[in-house]
Coordinates of C-alpha atoms in Angstrom, one line a residue:
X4 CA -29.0 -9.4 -1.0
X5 CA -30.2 -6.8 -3.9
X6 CA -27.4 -5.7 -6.0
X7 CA -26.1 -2.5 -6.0
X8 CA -27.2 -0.2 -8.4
X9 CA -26.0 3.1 -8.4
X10 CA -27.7 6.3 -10.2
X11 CA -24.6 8.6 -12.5
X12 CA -26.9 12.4 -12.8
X13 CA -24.6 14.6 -15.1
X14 CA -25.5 17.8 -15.7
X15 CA -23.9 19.5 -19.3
X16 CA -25.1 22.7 -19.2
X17 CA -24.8 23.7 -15.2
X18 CA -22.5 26.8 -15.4
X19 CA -25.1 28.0 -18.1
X20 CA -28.2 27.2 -16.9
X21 CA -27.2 28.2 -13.4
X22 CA -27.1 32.1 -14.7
X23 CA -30.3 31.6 -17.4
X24 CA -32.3 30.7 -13.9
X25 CA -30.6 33.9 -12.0
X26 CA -31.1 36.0 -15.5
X27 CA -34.6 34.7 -16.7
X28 CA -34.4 37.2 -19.3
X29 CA -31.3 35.1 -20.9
X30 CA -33.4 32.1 -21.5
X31 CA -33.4 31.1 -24.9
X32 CA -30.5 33.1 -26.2
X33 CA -26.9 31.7 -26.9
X34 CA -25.3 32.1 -23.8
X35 CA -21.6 31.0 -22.9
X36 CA -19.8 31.0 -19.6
X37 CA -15.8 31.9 -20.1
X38 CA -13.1 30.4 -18.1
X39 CA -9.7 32.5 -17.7
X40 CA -6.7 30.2 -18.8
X41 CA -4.0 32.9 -18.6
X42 CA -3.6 33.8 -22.5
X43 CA -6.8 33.5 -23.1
X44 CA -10.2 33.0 -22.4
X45 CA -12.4 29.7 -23.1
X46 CA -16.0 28.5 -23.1
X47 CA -16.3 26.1 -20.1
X48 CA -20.3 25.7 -20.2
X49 CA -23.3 26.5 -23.5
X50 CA -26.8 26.9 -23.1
X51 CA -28.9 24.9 -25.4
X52 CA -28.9 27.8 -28.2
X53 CA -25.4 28.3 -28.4
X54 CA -24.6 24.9 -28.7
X55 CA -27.3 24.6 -31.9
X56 CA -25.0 27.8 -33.2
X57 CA -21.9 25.9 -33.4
X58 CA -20.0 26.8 -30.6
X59 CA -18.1 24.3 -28.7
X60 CA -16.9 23.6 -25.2
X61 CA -13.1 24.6 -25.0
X62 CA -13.5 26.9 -27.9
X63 CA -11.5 30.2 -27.6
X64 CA -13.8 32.8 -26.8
X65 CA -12.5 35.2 -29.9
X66 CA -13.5 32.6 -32.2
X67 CA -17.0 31.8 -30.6
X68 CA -18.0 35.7 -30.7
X69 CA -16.9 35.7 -34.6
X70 CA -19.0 32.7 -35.3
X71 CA -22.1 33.9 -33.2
X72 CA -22.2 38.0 -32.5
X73 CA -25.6 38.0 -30.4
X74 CA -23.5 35.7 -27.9
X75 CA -24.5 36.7 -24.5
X76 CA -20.8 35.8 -22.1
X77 CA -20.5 35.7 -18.7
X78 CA -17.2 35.3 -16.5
X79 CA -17.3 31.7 -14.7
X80 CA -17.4 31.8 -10.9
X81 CA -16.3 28.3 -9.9
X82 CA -17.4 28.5 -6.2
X83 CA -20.8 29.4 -7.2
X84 CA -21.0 26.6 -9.4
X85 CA -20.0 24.7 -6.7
X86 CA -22.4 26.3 -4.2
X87 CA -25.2 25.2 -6.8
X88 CA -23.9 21.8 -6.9
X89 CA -24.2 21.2 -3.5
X90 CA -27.5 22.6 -3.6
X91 CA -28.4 20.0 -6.0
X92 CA -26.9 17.2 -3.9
X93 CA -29.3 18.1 -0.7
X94 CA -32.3 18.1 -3.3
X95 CA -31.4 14.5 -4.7
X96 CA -31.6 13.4 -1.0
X97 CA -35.1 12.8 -1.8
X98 CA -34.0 9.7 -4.0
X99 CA -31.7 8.2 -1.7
X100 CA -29.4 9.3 1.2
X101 CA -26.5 8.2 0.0
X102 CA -25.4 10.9 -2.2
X103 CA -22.3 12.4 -3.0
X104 CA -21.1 15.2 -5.4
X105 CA -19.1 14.7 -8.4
X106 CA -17.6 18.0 -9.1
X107 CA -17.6 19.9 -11.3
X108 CA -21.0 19.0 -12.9
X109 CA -22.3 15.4 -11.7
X110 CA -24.4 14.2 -8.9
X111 CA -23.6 9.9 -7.7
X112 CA -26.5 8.4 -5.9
X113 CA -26.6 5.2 -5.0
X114 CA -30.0 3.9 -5.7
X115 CA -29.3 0.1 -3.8
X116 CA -33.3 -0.8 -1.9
X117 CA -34.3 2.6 -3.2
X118 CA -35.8 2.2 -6.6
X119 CA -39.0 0.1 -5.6
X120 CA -40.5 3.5 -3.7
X121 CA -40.7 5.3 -7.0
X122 CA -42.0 2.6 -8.9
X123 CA -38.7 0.8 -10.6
X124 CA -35.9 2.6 -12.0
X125 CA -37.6 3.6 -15.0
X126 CA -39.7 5.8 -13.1
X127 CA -37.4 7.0 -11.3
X128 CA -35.6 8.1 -13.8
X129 CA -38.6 10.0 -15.5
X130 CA -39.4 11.8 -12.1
X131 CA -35.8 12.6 -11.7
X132 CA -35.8 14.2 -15.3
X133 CA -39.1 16.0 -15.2
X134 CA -37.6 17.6 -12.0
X135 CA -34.5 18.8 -13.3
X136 CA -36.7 19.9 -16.2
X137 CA -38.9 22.1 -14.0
X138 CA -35.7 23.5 -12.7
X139 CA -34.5 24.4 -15.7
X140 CA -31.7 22.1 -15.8
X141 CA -30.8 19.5 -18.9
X142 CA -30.0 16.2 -17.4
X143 CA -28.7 12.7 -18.3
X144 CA -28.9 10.1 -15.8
X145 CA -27.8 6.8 -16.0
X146 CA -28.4 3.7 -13.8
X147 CA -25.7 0.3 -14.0
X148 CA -24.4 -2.1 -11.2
X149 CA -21.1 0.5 -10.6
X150 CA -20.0 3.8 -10.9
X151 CA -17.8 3.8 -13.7
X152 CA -20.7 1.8 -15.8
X153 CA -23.1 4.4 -14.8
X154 CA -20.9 7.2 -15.2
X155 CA -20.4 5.6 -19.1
X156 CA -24.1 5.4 -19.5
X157 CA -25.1 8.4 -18.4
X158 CA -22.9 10.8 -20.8
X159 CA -22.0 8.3 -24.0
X160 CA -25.6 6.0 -23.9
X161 CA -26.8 5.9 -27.8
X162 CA -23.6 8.0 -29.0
X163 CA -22.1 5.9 -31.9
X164 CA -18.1 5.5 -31.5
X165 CA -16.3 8.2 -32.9
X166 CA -13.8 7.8 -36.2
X167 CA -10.3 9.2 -36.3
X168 CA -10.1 10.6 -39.8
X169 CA -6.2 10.8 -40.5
X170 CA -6.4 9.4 -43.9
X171 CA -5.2 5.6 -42.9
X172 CA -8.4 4.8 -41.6
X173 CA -9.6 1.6 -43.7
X174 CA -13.2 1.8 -43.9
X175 CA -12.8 5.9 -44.5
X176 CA -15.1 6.2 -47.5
X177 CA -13.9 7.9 -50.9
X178 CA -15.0 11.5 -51.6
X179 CA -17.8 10.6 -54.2
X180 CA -19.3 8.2 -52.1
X181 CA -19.0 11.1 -49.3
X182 CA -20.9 13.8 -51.8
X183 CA -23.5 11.0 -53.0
X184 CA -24.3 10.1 -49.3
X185 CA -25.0 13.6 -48.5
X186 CA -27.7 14.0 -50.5
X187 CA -29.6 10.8 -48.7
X188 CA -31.8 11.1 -45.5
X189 CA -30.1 10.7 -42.8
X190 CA -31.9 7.2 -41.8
X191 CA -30.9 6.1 -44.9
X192 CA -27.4 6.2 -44.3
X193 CA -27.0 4.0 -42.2
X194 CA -28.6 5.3 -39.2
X195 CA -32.0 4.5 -37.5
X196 CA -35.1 6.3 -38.6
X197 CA -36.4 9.1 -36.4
X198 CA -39.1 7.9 -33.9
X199 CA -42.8 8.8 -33.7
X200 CA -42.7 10.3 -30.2
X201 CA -38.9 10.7 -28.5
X202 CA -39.7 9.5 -24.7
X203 CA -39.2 11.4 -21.5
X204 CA -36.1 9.0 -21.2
X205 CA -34.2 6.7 -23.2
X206 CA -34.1 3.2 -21.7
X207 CA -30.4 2.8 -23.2
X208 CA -29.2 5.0 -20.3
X209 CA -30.4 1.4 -17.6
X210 CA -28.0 -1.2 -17.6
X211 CA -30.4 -4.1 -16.5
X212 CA -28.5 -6.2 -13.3
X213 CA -25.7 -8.1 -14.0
X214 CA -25.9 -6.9 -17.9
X215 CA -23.0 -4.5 -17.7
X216 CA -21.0 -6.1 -20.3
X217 CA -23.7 -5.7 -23.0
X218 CA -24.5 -2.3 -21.8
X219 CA -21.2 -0.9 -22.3
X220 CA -20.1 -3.0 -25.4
X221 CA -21.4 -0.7 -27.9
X222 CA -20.7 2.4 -26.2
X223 CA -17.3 4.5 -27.2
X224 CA -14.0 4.0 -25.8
X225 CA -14.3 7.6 -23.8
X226 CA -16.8 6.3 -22.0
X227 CA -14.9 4.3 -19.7
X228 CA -13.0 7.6 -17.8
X229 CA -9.6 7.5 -19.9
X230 CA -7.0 10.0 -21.2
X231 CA -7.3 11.9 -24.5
X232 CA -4.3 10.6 -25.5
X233 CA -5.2 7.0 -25.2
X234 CA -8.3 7.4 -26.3
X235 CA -6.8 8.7 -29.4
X236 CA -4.2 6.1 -29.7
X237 CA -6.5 3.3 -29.2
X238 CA -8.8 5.1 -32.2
X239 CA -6.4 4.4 -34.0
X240 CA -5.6 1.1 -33.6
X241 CA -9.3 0.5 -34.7
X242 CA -10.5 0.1 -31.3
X243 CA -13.5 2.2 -30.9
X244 CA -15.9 0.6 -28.6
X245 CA -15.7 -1.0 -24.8
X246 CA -16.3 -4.3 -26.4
X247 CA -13.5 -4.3 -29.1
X248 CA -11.1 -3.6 -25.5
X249 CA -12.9 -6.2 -23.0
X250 CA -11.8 -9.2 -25.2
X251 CA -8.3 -7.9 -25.4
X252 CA -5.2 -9.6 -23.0
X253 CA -5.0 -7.2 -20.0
X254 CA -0.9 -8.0 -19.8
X255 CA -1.0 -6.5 -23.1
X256 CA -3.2 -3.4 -22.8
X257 CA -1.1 -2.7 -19.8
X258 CA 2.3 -2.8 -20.9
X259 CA 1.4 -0.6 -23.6
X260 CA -1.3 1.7 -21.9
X261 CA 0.0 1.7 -18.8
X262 CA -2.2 0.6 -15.8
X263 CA -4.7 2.7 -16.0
X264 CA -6.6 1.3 -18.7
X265 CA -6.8 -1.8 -16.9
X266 CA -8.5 -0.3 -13.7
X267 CA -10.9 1.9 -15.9
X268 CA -12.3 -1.7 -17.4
X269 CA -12.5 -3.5 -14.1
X270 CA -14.0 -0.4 -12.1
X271 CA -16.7 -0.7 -15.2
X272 CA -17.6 -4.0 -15.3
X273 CA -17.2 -4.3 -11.5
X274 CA -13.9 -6.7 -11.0
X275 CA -12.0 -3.8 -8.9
X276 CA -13.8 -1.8 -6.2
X277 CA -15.3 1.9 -6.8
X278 CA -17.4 3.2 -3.4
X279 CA -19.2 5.9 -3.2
X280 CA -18.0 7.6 -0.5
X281 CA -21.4 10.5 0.5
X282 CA -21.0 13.8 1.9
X283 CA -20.0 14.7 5.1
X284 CA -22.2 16.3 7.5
X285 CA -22.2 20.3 7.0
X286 CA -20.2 22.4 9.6
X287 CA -19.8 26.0 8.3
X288 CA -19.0 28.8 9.8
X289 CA -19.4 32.0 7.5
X290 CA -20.7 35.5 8.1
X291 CA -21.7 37.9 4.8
X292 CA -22.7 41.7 4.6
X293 CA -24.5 42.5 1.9
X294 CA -24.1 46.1 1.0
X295 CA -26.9 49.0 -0.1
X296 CA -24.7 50.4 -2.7
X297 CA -21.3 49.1 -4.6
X298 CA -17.7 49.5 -3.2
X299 CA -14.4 49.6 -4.3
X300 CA -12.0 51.1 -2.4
X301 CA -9.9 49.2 -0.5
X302 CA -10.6 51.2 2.7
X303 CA -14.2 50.4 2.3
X304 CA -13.3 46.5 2.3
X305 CA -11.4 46.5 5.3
X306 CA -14.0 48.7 6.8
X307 CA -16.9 45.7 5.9
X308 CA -14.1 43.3 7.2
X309 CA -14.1 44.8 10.5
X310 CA -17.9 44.6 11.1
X311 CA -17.5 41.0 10.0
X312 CA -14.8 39.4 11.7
X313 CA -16.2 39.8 15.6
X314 CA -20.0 37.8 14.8
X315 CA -17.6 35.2 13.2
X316 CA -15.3 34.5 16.2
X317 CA -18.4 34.4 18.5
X318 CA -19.7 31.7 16.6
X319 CA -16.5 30.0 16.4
X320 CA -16.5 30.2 20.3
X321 CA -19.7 28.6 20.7
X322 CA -18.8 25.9 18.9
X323 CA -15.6 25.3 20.6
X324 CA -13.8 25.9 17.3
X325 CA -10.7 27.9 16.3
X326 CA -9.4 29.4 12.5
X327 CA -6.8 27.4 11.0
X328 CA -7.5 28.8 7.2
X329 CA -10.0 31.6 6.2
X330 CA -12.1 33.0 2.9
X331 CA -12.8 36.1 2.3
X332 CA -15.1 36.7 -1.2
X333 CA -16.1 39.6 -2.9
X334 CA -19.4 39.1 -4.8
X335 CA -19.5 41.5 -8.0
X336 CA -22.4 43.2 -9.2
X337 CA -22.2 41.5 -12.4
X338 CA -22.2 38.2 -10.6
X339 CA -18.9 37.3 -10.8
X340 CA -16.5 36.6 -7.4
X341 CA -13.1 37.5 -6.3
X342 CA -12.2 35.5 -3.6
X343 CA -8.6 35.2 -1.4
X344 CA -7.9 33.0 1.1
X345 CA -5.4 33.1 4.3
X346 CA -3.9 30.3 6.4
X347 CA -2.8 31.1 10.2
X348 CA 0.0 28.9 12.1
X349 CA -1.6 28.1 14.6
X350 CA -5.6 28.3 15.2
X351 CA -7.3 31.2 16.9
X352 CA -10.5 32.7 17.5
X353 CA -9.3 36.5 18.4
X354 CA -10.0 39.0 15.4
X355 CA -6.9 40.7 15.7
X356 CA -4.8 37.5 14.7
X357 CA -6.3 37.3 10.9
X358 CA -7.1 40.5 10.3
X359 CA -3.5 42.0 9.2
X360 CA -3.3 38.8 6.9
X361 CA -7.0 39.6 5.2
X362 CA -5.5 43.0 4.9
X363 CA -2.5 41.9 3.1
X364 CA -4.9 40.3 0.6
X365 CA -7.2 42.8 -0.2
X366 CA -5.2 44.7 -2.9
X367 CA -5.5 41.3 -5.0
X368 CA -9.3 41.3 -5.2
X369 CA -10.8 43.3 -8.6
X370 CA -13.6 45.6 -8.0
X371 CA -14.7 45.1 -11.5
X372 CA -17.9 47.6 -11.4
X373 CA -18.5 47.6 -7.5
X374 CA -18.7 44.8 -5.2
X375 CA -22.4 44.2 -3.9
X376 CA -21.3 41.5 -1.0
X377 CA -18.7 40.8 1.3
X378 CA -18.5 37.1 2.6
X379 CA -16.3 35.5 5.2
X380 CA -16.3 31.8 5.6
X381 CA -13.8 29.7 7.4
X382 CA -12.2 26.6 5.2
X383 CA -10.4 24.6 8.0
X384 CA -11.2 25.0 11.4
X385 CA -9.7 22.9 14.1
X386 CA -11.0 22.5 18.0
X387 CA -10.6 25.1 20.7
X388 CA -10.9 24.1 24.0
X389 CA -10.6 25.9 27.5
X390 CA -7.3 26.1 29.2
X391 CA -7.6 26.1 32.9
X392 CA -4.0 25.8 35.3
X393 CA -4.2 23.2 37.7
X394 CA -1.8 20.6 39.6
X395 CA 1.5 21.8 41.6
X396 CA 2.0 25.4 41.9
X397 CA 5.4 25.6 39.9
X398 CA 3.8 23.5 37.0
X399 CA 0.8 25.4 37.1
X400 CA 2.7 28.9 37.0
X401 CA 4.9 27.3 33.8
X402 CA 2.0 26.7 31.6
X403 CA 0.4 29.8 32.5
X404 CA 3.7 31.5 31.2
X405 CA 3.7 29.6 28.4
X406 CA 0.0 30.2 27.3
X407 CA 0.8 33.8 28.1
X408 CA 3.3 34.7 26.0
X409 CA 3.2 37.0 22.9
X410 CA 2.0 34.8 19.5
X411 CA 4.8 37.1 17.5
X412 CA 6.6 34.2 15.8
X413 CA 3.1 32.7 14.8
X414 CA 1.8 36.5 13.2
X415 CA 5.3 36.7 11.4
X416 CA 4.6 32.4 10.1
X417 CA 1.1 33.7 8.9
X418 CA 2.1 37.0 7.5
X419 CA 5.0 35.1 5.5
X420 CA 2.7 32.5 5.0
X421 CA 0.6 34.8 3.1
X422 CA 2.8 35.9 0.5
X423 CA 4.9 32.7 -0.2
X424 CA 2.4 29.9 1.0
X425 CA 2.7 28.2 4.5
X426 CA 4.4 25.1 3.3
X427 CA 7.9 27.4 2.5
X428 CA 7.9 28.2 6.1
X429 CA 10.1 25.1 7.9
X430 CA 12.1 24.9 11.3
X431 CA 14.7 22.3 12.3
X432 CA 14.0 20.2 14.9
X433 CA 15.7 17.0 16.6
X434 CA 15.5 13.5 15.4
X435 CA 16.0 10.3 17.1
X436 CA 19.1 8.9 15.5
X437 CA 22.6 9.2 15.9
X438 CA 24.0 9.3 12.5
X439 CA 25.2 13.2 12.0
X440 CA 23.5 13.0 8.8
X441 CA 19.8 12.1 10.5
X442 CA 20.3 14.0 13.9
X443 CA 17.8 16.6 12.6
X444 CA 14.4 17.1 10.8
X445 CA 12.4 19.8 8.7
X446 CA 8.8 20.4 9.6
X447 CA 6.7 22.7 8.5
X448 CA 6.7 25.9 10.8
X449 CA 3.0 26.3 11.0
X450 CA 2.4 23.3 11.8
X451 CA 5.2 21.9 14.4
X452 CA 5.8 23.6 17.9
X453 CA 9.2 25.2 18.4
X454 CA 11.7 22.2 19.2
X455 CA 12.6 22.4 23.0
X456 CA 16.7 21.7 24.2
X457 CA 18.9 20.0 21.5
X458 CA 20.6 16.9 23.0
X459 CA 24.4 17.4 22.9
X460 CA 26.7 15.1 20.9
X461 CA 29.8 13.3 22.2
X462 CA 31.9 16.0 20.1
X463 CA 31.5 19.1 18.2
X464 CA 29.7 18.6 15.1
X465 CA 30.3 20.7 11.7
X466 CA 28.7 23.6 10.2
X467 CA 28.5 22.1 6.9
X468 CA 27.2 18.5 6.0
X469 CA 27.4 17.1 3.0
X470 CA 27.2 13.4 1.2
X471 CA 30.8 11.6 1.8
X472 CA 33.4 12.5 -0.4
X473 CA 36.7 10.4 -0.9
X474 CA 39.3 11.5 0.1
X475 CA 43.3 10.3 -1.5
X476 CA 44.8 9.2 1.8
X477 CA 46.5 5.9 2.9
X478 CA 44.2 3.2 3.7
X479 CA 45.3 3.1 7.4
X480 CA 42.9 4.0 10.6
X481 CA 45.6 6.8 11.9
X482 CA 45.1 10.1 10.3
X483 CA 47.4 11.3 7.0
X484 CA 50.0 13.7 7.4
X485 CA 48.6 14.3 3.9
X486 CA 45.6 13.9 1.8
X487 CA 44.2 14.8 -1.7
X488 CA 40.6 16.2 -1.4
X489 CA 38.8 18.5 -4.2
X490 CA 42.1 18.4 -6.5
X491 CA 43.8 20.3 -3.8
X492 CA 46.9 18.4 -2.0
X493 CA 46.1 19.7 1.9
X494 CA 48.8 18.9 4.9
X495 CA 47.5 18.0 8.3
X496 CA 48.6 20.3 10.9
X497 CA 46.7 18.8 13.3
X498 CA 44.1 16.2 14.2
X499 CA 41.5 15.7 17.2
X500 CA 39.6 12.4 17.7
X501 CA 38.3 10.1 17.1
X502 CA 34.7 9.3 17.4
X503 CA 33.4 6.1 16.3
X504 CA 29.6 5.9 15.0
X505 CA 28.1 2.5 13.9
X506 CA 25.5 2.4 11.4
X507 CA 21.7 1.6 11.8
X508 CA 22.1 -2.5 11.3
X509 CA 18.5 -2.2 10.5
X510 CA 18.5 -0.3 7.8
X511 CA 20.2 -0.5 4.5
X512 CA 21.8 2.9 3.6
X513 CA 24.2 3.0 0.8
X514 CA 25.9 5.8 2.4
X515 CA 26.6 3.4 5.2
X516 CA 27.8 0.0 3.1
X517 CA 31.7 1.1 4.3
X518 CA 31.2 0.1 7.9
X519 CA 32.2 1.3 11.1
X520 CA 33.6 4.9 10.8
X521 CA 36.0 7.0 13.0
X522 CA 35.6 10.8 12.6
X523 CA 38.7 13.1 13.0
X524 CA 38.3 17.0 13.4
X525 CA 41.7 17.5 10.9
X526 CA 43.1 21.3 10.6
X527 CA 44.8 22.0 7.1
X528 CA 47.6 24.4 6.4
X529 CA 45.6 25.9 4.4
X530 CA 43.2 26.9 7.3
X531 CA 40.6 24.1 6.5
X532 CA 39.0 22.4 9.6
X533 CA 37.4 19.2 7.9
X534 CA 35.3 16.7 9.3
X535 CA 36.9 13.4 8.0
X536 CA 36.7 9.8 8.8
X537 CA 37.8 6.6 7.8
X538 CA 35.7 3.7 7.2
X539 CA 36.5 0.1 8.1
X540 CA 35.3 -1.7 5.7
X541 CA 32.0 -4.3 5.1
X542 CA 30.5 -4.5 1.6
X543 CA 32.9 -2.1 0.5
X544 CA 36.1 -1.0 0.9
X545 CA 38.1 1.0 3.3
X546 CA 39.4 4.5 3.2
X547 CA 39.0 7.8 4.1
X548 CA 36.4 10.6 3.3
X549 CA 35.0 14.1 3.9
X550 CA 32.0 14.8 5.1
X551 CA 31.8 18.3 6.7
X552 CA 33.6 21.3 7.3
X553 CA 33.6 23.6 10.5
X554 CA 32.6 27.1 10.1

């Protein structure tokens, strides 16, 4: 049986490049693509020029503009990027069809039986860069027995471990040697001298089978998928590279790491399980109307919404489907996207049911300078079959009543559901157990049917419920003429029960460790109707408590 061998394709510069091959014109330039944190704005991908101008990734944008002024910046649209990723995963298909996307800039192939049709992995390789090359993209691949190997490979392969320079460092060199070694060549300190020809692709970036381990030994600590902050905590401790951590006791590592270190380093060198789990087969659903000049009223939305939503719903019937949640996006002329999204609760395929939601939305999306497209696309659509009557006549007229009646309490759940999110929205419904405390559940509303007939206790229940509160009474099973409850000293006036409940012998509720209970309905005279009831006794001891009070 070959061994697996699984192909890591990361792509550093996709949000960039993506727009340099929409914008030809850009290519070349220092361009930057700006993500929107909420105070401020930051660089989430670089072309190739702005990187060689200093700029960083996760640099404020203020400061990358100051440092570079011919910076070209464009406004990040994640769902393109996405789009384009997926794109890129149907084109790798041609290397292997198990492929599956590693958002938000990485491609996983499994390579296993594949590798041999393109001439070894080497080759492969090569053909895979000189593609991406011809694309326009900047790619690093990297080939290992796993995923997390390959993953390491693939972005750290010949990067040197990285130095925490917090002045305890003990082989930190002193300033002069510092200003003397600057004024070497750069293969003289230390490093390798430059090569005579750089190849298409560096053989570092194949871990050879079953040579993980001296594959990843030299690479840095960040390569095997951890946290900044343990990175930076295992820097400095003096462990830099995957080798100074393999040899270390795992008990160790993970009582002061946590456990998470410890699955990173088996999930590289193969000792836990990784799969690679591919993409599903495309179902989409999605309608767009592209426009012959820019909108941006709202009226003018709604308007392109309209012409939209019928073509939609008659593909939805074709395919026997129904909407459960729905996109609309509003492509930009500058290329950016605003984009809302509604959820229904319960699935239709009738226009009129989701279009007073996507109206409700609308005022959110920015025109920015005019918007060029309107697209529709449903996110989560669930099956919608035929509903015929059939069977005895009476049961045949109830579930045509019940088909037939008005969907307002779902339009009110969507319309709620659109301002304050469909998981707020819950109903009560009946539960199988007779405690008081577990005679009822909350489901969510848009995803639960109305609950039918409630089944009726042995006695009157309270409006209130709370956890049992003691209760200053004398430990016997008849009620007190007086009690203490709440700091208040209450007389009984009078008293109706009781009703014994047993607890759940299967279960072990601390609520429940007093035993049998008998409930009394007890008035006050002070015009409190409590629900109390005193507990026989079994781990703990007897007495009397509250645990509700009657409206």
């Amino acid at each position: 049986m070959p061994h697996t061998r699984v192909l890591s394709l990361w792509f550093p510069r996709l949000g960039a490049e993506r727009l340099v091959r929409l914008a030809p014109h850009l290519a070349g330039q220092p361009l930057a693509v700006a993500r929107d944190t909420g105070q401020m704005q930051v660089l989430s991908s670089l072309s190739g020029a702005a990187s060689r101008a200093g700029l960083t990734l996760g640099q404020p944008l203020r400061d990358a503009q100051a440092m570079c002024p011919e910076l070209h910046v464009k406004l990040q649209n994640p769902v393109a990027e996405a789009g384009f990723l997926t794109t890129l995963r149907r084109w790798a298909g041609k290397f292997s069809p198990w492929v599956a996307e590693a958002p938000p800039d990485a491609l996983t192939i499994d390579l296993t039986g594949c590798a041999h049709l393109f001439g070894g992995e080497a080759a492969l390789l090569e053909q895979v860069v000189r593609d991406c090359r011809d694309l326009g993209l900047t790619a690093c691949p990297g080939i290992a027995d796993t995923l997390g190997a390959a993953w390491a490979l693939a972005r750290y392969a010949g990067r040197a471990p990285g130095h925490d320079r917090s002045g305890d460092a003990i082989d930190q060199e002193a300033r002069a040697t510092r200003s003397r070694a600057g004024k070497r060549k750069h293969w003289e300190k230390g490093g390798a001298a430059p090569p005579s020809a750089t190849p298409l692709v560096d053989t570092s970036r194949i871990a050879e089978p079953g040579k993980t381990h001296t594959a990843l030994g030299p690479l840095p600590i960040g390569a095997l998928r951890l946290d900044a902050e343990v990175v930076h905590s295992l820097t400095r401790l003096g462990l830099r590279q995957v080798s100074d951590l393999a040899g270390q006791p795992r008990a160790a590592l993970a009582r002061r790491f946590g456990k998470g270190l410890v699955l990173r380093l088996d999930q590289a060198f193969g000792a836990a399980p990784e799969p690679i789990s591919p993409a599903l087969p495309e179902v989409s659903f999605a309608v767009r109307l592209t426009l012959p000049e820019p909108i941006g009223l709202e009226t003018d939305v709604l308007a392109a919404i309209d012409r939209l939503l019928p073509p939609l719903c008659d593909k939805l019937r074709r395919a026997g489907q129904a909407v459960r949640a729905l996109r609309l996006e509003a492509h930009r002329t500058d290329g950016t996207m605003g984009a809302v999204s509604v959820a229904l609760a319960r699935p239709a395929d009738v226009p009129d049911r989701f279009k007073p939601l996507l109206a409700m939305k609308v005022p959110e999306i920015d025109a920015g300078f005019g918007i060029d497209m309107i697209r529709l696309e449903v996110l989560q659509a669930e099956p919608a079959h035929d509903r015929k009557t059939t069977g005895h006549l009476d049961a045949g007229q109830a579930v045509a009543q019940r088909l037939s009646q008005n969907t307002a309490i779902d339009d009110l759940i969507g319309r709620l559901g659109a301002r304050i999110g469909m998981e707020q929205i819950t109903r009560r419904h009946p539960a199988s157990s007779h405690l008081p405390e577990k005679a009822s559940q909350t489901l969510a509303a848009a995803w639960s049917e109305p609950a039918g007939a409630w089944p009726k206790p042995p006695s009157a229940r309270p409006l209130s419920l709370w956890r049992p509160e003691p209760v200053t009474a004398p430990e016997t099973p008849a009620p007190p003429s007086e009690f203490r409850w709440r700091n208040r000293r209450l007389s009984v006036t009078s008293a109706h029960g009781p009703e014994r409940v047993a607890p759940e012998w299967w279960l072990d509720d601390p609520d429940w460790r007093t035993g049998v209970r008998d409930y009394w309905q007890v008035t006050t005279d002070a015009g409190d109707r409590l629900w109390l009831y005193f507990a026989h006794g079994r781990d703990m001891s007897p007495g009397w408590f509250c645990h509700g009070a009657f409206a």
